[in-house]
Coordinates of C-alpha atoms and ligand atoms in Angstrom, one line a residue:
X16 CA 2.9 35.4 19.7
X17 CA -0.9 35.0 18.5
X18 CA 1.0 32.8 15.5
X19 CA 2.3 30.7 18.4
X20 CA -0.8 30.3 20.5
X21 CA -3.0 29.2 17.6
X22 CA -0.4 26.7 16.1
X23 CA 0.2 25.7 19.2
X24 CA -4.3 25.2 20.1
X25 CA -4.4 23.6 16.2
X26 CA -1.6 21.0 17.2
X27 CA -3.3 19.8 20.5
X28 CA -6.2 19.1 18.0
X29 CA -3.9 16.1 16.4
X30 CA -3.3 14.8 19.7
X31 CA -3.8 11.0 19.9
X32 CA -3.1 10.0 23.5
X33 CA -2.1 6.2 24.8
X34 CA -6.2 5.7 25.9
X35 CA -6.9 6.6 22.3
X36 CA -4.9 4.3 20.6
X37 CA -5.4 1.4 22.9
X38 CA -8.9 1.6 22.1
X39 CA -8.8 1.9 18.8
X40 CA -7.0 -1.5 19.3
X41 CA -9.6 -3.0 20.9
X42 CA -11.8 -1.8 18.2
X43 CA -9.5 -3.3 15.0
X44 CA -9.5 -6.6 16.8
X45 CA -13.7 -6.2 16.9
X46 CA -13.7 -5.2 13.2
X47 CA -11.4 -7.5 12.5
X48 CA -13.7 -10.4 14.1
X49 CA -16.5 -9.2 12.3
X50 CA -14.9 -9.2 8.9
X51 CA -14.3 -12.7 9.4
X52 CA -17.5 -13.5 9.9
X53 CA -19.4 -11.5 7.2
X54 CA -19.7 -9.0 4.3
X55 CA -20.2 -6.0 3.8
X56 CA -18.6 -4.6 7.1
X57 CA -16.1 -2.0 7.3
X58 CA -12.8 -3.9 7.5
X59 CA -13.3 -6.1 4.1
X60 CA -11.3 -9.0 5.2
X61 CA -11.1 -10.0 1.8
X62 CA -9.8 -14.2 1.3
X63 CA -7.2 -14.4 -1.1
X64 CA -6.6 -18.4 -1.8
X65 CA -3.4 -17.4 -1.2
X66 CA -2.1 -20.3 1.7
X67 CA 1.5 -20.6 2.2
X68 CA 4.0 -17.9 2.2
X69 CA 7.2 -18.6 0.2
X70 CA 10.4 -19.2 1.5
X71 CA 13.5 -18.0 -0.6
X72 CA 13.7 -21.2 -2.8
X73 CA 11.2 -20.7 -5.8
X74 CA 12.6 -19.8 -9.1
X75 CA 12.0 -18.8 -12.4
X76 CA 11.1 -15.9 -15.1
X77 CA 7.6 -14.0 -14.0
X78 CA 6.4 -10.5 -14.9
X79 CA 3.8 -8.6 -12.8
X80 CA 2.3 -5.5 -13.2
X81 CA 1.4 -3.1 -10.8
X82 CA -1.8 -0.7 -10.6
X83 CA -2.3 1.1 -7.9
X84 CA -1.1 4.7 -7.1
X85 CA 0.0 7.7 -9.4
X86 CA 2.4 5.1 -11.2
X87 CA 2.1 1.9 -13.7
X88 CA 4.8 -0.3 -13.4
X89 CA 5.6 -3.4 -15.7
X90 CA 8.7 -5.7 -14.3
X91 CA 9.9 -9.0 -15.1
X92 CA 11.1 -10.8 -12.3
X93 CA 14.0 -13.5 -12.4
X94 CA 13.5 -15.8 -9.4
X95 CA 16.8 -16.7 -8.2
X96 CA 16.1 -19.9 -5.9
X97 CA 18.3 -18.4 -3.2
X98 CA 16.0 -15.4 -1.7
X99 CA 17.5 -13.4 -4.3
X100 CA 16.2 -12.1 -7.9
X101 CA 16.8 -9.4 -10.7
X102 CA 13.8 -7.4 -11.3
X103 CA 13.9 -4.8 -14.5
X104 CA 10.9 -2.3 -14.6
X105 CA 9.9 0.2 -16.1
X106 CA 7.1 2.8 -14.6
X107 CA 4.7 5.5 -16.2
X108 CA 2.6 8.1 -14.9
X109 CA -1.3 7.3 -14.9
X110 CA -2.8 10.4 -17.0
X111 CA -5.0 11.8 -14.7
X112 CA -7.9 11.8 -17.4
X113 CA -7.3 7.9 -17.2
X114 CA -7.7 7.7 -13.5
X115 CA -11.5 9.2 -14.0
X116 CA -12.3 7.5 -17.4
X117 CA -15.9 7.0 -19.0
X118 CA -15.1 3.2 -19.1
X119 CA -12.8 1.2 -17.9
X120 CA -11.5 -0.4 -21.1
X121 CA -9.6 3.0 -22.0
X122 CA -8.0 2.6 -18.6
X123 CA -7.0 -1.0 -19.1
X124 CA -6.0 -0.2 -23.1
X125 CA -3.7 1.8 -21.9
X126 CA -2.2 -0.4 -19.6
X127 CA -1.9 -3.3 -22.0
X128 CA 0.0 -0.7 -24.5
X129 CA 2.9 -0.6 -21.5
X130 CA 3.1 -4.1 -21.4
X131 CA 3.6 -4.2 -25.2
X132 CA 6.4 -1.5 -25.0
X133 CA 8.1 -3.3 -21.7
X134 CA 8.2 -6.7 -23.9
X135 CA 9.5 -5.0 -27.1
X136 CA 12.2 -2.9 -25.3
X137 CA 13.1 -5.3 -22.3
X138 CA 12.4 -9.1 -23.7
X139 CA 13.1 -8.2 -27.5
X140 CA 14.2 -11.7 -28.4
X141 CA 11.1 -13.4 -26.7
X142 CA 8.8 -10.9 -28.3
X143 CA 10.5 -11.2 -32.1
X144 CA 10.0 -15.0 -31.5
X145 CA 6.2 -14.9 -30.6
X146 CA 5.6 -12.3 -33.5
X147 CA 7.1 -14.7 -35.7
X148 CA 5.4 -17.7 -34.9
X149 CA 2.1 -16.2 -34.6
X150 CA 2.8 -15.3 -38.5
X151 CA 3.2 -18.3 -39.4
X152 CA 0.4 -19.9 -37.7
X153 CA -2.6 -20.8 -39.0
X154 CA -4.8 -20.0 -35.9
X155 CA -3.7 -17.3 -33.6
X156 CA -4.0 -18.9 -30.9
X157 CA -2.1 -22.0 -32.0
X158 CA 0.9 -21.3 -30.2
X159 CA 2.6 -23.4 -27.0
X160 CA 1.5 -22.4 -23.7
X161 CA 5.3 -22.5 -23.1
X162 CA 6.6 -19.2 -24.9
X163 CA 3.5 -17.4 -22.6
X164 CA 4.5 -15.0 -19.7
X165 CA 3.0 -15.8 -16.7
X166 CA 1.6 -12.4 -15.0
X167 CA 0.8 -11.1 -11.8
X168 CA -1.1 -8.5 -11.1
X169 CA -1.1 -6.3 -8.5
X170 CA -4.3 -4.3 -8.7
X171 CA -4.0 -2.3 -5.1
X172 CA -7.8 -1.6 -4.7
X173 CA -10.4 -3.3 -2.9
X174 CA -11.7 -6.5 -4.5
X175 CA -14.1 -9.0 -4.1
X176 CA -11.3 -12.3 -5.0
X177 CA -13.2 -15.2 -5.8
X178 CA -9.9 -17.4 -6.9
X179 CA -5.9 -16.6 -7.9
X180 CA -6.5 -15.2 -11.5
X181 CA -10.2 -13.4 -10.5
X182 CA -11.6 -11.0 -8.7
X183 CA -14.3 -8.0 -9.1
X184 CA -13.7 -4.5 -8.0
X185 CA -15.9 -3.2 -4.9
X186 CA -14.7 0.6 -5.0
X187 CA -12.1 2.4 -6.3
X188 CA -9.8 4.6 -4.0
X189 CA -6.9 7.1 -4.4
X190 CA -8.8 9.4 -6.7
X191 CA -9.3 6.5 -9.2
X192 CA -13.3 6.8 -10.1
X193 CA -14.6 4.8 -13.1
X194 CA -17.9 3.7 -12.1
X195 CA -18.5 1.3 -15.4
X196 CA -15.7 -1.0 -13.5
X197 CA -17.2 -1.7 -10.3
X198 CA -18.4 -5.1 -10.0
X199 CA -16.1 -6.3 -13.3
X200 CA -13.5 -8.9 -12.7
X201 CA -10.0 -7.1 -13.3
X202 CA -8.0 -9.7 -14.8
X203 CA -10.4 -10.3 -17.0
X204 CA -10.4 -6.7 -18.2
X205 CA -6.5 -6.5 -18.5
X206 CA -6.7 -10.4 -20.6
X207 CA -8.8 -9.1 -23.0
X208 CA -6.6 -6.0 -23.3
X209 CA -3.6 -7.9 -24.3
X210 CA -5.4 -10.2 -26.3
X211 CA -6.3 -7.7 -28.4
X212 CA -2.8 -6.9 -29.0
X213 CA -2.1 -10.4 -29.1
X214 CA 0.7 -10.1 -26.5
X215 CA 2.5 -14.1 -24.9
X216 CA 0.9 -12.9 -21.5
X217 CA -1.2 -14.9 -19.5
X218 CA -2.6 -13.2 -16.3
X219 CA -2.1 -15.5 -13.9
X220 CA -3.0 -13.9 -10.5
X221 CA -4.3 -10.9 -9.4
X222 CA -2.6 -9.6 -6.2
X223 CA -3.1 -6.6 -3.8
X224 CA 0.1 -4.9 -3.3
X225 CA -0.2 -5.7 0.4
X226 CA 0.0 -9.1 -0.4
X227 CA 3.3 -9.1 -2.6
X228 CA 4.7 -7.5 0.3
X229 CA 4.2 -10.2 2.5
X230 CA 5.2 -13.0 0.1
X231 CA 8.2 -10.5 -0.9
X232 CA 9.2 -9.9 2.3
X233 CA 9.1 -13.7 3.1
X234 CA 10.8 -14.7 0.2
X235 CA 13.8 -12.4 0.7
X236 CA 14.2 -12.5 4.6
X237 CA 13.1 -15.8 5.4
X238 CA 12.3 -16.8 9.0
X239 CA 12.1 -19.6 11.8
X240 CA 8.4 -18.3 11.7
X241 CA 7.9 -16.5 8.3
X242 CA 6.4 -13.2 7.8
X243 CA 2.8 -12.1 9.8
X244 CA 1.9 -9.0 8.2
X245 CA 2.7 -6.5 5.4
X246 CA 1.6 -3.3 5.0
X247 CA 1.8 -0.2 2.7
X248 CA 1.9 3.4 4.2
X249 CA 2.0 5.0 1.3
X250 CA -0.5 7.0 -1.2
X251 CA -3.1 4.7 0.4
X252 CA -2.7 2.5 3.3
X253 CA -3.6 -1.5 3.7
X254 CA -2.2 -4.7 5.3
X255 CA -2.5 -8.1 4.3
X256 CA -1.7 -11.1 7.0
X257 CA -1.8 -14.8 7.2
X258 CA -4.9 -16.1 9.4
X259 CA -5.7 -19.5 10.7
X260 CA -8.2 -20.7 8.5
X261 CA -10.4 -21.8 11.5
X262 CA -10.9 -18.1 12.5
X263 CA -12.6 -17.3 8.5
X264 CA -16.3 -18.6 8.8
X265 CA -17.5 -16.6 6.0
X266 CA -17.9 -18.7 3.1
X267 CA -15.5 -19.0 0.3
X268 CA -16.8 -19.8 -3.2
X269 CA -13.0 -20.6 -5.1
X270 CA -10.6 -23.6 -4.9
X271 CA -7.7 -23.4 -2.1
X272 CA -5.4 -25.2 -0.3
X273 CA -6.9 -26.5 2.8
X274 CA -3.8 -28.5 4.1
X275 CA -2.2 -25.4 5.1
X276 CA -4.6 -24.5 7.7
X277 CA -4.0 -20.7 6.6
X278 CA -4.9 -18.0 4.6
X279 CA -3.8 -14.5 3.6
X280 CA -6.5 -12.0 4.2
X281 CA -6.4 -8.8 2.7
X282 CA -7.7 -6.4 5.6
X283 CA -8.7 -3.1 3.4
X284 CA -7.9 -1.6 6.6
X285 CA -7.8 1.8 5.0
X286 CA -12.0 1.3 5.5
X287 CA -11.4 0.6 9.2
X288 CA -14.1 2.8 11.7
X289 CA -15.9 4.2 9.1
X290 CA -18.3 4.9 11.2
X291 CA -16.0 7.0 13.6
X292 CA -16.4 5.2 17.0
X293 CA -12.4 5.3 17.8
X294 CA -11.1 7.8 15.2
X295 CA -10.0 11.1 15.6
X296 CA -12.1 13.8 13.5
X297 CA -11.4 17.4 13.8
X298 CA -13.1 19.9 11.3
X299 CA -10.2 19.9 8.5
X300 CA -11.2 16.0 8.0
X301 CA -14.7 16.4 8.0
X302 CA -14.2 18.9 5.2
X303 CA -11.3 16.6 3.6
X304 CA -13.9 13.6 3.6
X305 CA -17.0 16.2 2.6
X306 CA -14.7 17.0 -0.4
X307 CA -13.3 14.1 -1.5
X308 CA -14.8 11.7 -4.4
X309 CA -15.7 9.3 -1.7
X310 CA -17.6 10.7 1.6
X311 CA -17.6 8.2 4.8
X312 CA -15.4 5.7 3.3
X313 CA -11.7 4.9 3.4
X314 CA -11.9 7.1 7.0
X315 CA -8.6 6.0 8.5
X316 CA -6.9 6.0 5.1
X317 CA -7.8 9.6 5.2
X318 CA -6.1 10.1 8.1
X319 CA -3.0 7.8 7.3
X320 CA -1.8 7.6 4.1
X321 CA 0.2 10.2 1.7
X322 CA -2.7 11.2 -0.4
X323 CA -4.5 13.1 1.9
X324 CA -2.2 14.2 4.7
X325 CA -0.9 17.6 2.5
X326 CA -4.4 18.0 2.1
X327 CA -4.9 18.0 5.5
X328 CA -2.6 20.4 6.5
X329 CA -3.6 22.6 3.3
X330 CA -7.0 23.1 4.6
X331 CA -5.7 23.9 8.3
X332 CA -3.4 26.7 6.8
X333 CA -6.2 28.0 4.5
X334 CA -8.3 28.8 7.9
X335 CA -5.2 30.1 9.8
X336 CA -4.6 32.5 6.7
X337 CA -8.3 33.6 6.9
X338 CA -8.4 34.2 10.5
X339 CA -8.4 37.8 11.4
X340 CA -6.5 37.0 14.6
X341 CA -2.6 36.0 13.7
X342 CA -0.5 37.2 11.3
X343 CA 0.6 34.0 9.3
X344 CA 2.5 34.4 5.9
X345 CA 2.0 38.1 5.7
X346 CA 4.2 40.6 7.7
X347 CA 3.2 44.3 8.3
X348 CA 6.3 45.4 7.1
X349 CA 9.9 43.9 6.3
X350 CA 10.9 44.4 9.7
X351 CA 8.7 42.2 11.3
X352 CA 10.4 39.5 9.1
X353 CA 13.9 38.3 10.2
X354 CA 15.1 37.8 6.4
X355 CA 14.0 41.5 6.4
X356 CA 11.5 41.0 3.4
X357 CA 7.9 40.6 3.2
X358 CA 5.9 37.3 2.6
X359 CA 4.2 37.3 -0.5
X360 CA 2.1 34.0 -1.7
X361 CA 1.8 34.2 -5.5
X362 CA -1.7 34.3 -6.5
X363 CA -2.0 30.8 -8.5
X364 CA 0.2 29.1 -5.5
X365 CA -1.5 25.5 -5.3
X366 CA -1.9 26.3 -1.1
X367 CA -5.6 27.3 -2.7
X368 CA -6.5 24.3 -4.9
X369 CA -7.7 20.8 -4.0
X370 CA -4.9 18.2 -3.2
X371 CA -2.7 21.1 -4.1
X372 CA 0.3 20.5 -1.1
X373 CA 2.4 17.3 -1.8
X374 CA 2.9 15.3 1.2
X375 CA 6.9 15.2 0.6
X376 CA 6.6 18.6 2.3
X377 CA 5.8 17.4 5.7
X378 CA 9.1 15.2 5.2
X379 CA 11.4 18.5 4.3
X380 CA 9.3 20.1 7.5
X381 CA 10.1 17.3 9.7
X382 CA 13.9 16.9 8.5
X383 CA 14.8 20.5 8.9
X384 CA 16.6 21.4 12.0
X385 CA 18.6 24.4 10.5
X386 CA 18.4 27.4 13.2
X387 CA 16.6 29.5 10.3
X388 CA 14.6 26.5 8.8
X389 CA 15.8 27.4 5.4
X390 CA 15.2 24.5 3.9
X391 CA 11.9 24.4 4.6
X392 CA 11.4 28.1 3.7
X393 CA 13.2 27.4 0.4
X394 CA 10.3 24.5 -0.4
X395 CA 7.9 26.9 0.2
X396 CA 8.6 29.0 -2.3
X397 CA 9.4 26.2 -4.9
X398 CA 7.0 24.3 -4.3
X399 CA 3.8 26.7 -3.0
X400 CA 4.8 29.8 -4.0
X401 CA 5.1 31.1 -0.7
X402 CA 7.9 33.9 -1.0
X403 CA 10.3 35.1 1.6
X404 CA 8.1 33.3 4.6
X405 CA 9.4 34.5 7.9
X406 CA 11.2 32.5 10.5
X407 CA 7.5 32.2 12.5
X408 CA 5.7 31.1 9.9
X409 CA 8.0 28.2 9.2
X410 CA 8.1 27.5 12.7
X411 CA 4.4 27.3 12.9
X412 CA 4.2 25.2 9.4
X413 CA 6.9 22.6 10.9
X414 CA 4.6 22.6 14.2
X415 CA 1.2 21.6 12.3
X416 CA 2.7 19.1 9.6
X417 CA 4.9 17.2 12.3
X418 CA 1.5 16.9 14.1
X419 CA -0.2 15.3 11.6
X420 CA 2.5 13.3 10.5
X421 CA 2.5 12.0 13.9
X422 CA -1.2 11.3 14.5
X423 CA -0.7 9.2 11.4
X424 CA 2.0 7.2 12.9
X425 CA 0.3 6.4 15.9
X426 CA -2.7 5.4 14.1
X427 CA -0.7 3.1 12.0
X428 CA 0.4 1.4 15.3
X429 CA -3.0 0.7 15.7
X430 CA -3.5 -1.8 12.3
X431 CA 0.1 -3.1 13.2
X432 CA -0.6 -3.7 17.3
X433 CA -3.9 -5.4 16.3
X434 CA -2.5 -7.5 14.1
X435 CA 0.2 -8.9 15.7
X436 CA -2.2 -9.4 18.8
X437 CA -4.4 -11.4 16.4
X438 CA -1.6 -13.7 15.8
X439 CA -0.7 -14.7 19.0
X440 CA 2.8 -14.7 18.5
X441 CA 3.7 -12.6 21.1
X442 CA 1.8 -15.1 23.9
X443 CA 3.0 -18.4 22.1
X444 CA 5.8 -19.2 24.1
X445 CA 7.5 -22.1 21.6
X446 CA 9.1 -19.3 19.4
X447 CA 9.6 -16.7 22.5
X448 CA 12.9 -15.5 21.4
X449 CA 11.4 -15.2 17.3
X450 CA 11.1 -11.6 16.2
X451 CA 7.7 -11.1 14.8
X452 CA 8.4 -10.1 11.1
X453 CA 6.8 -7.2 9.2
X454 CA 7.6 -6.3 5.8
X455 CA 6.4 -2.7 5.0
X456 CA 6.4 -0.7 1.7
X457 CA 5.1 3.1 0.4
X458 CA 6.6 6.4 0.3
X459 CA 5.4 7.7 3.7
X460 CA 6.9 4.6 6.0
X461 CA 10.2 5.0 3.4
X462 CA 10.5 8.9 3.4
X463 CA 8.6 10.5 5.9
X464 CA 11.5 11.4 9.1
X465 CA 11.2 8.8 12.6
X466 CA 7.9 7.2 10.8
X467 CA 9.0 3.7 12.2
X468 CA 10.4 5.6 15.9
X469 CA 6.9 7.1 15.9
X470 CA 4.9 3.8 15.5
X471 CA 7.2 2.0 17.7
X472 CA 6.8 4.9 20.9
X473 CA 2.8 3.9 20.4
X474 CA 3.8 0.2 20.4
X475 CA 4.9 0.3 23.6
X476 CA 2.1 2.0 25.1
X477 CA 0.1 -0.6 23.8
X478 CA -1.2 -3.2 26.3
X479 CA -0.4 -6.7 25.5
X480 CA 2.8 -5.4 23.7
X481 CA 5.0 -2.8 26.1
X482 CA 8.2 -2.7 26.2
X483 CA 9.5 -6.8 25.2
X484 CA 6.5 -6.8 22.8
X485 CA 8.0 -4.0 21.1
X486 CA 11.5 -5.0 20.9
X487 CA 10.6 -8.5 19.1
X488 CA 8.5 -6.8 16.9
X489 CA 11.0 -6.2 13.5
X490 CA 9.7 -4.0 11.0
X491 CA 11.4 -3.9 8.3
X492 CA 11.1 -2.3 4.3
X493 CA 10.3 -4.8 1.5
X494 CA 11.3 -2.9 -1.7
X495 CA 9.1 -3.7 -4.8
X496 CA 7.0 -6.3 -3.3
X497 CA 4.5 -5.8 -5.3
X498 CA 6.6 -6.9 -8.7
X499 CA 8.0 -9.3 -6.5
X500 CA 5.3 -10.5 -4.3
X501 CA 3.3 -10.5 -7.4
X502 CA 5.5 -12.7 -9.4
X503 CA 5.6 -15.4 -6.5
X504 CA 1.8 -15.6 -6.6
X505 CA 2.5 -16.1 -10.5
X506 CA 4.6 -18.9 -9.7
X507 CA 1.7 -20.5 -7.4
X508 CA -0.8 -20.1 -10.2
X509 CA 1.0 -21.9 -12.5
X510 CA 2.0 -24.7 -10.2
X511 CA -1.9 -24.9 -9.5
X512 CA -2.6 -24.7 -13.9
X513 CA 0.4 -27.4 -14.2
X514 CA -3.0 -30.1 -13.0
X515 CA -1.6 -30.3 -10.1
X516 CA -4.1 -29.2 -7.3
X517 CA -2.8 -26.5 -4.7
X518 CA -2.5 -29.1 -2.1
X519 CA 0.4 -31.4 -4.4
X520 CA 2.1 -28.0 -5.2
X521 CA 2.7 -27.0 -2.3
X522 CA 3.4 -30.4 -1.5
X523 CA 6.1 -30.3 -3.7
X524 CA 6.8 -27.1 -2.1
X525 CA 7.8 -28.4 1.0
X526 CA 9.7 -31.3 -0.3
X527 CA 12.0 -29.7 -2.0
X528 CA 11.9 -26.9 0.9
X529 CA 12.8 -30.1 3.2
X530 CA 15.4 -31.1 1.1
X531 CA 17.0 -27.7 1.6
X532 CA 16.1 -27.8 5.3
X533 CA 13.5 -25.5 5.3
X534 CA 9.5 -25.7 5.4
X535 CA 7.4 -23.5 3.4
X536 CA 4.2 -23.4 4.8
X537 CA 3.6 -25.3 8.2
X538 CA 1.7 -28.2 7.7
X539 CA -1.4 -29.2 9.9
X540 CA -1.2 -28.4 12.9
X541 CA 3.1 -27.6 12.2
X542 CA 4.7 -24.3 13.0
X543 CA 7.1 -23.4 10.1
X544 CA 10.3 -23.9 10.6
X545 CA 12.8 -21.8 8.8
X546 CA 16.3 -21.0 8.9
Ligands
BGC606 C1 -6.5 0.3 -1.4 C2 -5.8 -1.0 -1.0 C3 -4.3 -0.8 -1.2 C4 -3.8 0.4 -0.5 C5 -2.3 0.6 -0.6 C6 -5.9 1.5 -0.7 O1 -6.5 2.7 -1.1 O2 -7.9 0.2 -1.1 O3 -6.2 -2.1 -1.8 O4 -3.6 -2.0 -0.7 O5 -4.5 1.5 -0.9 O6 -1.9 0.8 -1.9

């Protein structure tokens, strides 16, 4: 009963009423403003020169890489014209000595080195042909532009862009710390990479992986109004969403497109309220953030996304093991456990080291409705090392992880409420009967049980979005966007090398997009129109 009472106390401390998240909307929209308007604040707001979102038609052969969680993946992407394509990949696991590197070149060595094996094993031909004419040039770098893979590259950290193909690195996140790379542009870094192994790969544009959701998601599901936001819940948390330009007064140094009247800004919003004024901050995520490689930033990512929630929920068990009062994974004797055993945690379980419980466990938690929770208790023991836990202990487990699963959800209704507010979609009464389009990605919005229920129940509390706000509000998965998303903004970048300026491509954009009916990117003063 004890068990029950302090599960029951700890689970009230994950409590995010309505009043709490509509004031932490009120403050996104205030951090939002600000980011607009200068640097160094705690939503980023980062420009991306990226002005148009695409609408199903573009076509060709791209690859993209994609840097940004536990995983490297390479892809090349086939652009089918007709919002579909054919993506083949192939992914590695970061070593973790990489991810915390003495420089930054070893990290990006490395990474060139899987885009030499992709090509070999995936685009033999191609590759045979540019090792053959390099041999028989005189000068290595002699040969035509043409046989070059254009490359975009999702790099899913914050960073300072300062055009399509550059950008520096502010901070690493994710437990990624390599200090010699802060302030070094990242495409540059990877170029000089594959020159060295004298790879046909050009990088053409650097992308955050919010990004090549949004053009993903707009490419494949292409509507009257196109795509506001997309988002990634998954190791680490962002969204990226098309503002008018009018709203970004902070100066931009690179060449755009101006004709649009729009930009994609990437928000960074895993930085949002760093300084606490609207977020929740109970003792386990001061001593998460107190821990962790990078103290007072990345505060609601910390309470979002996948990395850290198993962490969260580790620490909270640690103190309800220690705490004389209740009797959690131990049992006095096997009667006082209904599988008639005693709980036994092995010694070396990972429940006592750092980032030791994997999030997926707060999935099998939430999933399992067996009368005995034996699913759960059977994770447990494979995973933790928690032997023979008793009905109660399960119980109060499933109790704490659901509640912090769900005080993530609801604080990723925040981001999402704010920035559909920012749009003004919902009040623009011309496309009333539109749904408001959100293309979402990562493990925790894919996997985690009633993720998407959960944000849309704090939706509707929301005011200026209720109940009809809600309903035209479609969130919806984009697989891969960032291979995808990635090699649209390739396509972009080489329309903008081709000479012509941004403004003729995407000129041309929309003319053949009119041809077929369809606009890509609304012209001045235009609302797209899409069918
Ligand atoms: C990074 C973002 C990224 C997000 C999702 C965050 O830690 O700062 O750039 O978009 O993770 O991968």
């Amino acid at each position: 009963m004890a068990l029950e009472a302090q599960s029951a106390a700890i689970v009230a401390q994950f409590d995010y009423t309505d009043e709490q998240v509509n004031s932490a909307v009120n403050e996104f929209r205030r951090q939002m403003t600000e980011g607009l308007e200068k640097d160094g604040t705690s939503l980023s707001q980062i420009p991306t020169y990226v002005t148009g979102v695409p609408n199903g038609t573009e076509k060709g052969l791209y690859m993209a890489v994609d840097l940004g969680g536990t995983n490297f993946r390479v892809c090349s992407i086939q652009l089918n014209g007709d919002t579909t394509f054919n993506l083949t990949f192939s992914k590695v696991a970061i070593p973790r000595k990489l991810m915390v590197a003495k420089t930054a070149q070893e990290l990006f060595a490395f990474l060139a080195k899987q885009i030499e094996l992709f090509l070999q094993t995936h685009h033999e031909d191609h590759f045979e042909q540019h090792v053959r004419r390099r041999m028989t040039m005189s000068s290595p770098d002699g040969y035509k532009d043409e046989h070059v893979f254009r490359l975009g590259f999702t790099f899913s950290f914050p960073v300072q862009q300062v055009g399509i193909n550059k950008g520096t690195l502010i901070r690493w996140t994710k437990g990624f710390d390599i200090p010699d790379a802060i302030g070094k542009d990242v495409c540059a870094l990877l170029q000089n990479e594959i020159d060295k192994l004298h790879l046909p790969v050009k990088v053409a544009a650097l992308v955050n992986d919010t990004v090549g959701t949004l053009m993903a998601r707009s490419y494949s599901s292409p509507g009257k109004t196109g795509t506001v936001l997309g988002a990634i819940f998954g190791t680490g948390t962002n969204g990226a969403y098309v503002e008018k330009l009018s709203n970004l007064k902070k100066p931009l140094s690179g060449e755009y497109d101006k004709t649009t009247g729009e930009m994609v800004i990437n928000t960074e919003w895993g930085s949002f309220d760093n300084q606490l004024s609207v977020l929740p901050n109970t003792a386990w995520d001061v001593a998460l953030d107190k821990a962790s490689p990078n103290p007072g930033i990345q505060m609601y990512e910390k309470r979002v996304s996948g990395m850290f929630l198993g962490e969260i929920l580790r620490l909270v068990i640690i103190d309800l093991l220690k705490d004389p009062k209740v009797s959690f994974f131990k049992d006095e004797n096997s009667s006082s456990n209904d599988w008639k055993s005693t709980t036994n945690i092995v010694s070396d379980s990972s429940i006592y080291t750092q980032w030791g419980v994997d999030t997926a466990i707060m999935s099998v938690a939430a999933a399992d409705n067996t009368p005995e929770l034996s699913t759960l208790r059977g994770e447990l023991e494979k995973q933790l090392d928690i032997c023979s836990a008793g009905l109660d202990d399960a119980q109060a487990f499933k109790a704490i992880a659901n509640a912090i699963g769900r005080r993530s959800a609801r604080l990723s209704a925040v981001a999402i409420a704010a920035i559909v507010l920012q749009t003004g979609k919902l009040t623009d009464s011309a496309n009333a009967d539109e749904p408001i389009d959100i293309g979402v990605d990562g493990s925790l919005v894919e996997h985690y049980p009633y993720f998407r229920d959960m944000i849309y129940e704090a939706l509707r509390t929301i005011d200026g979005i209720g109940e009809e706000g809600a309903k035209r509000i479609r969130i919806g998965i984009a697989k891969d966007g960032s291979g995808v998303g990635a090699a649209l903004i390739a396509l972009v970048a080489a329309g903008m090398e081709e000479r012509l300026t941004t403004a003729d491509y995407l000129g041309e954009l929309r003319s053949n997009a009119k041809s077929n009916n369809l606009t890509v990117v609304p012209e001045d003063g235009e609302t797209a129109a899409q069918d």
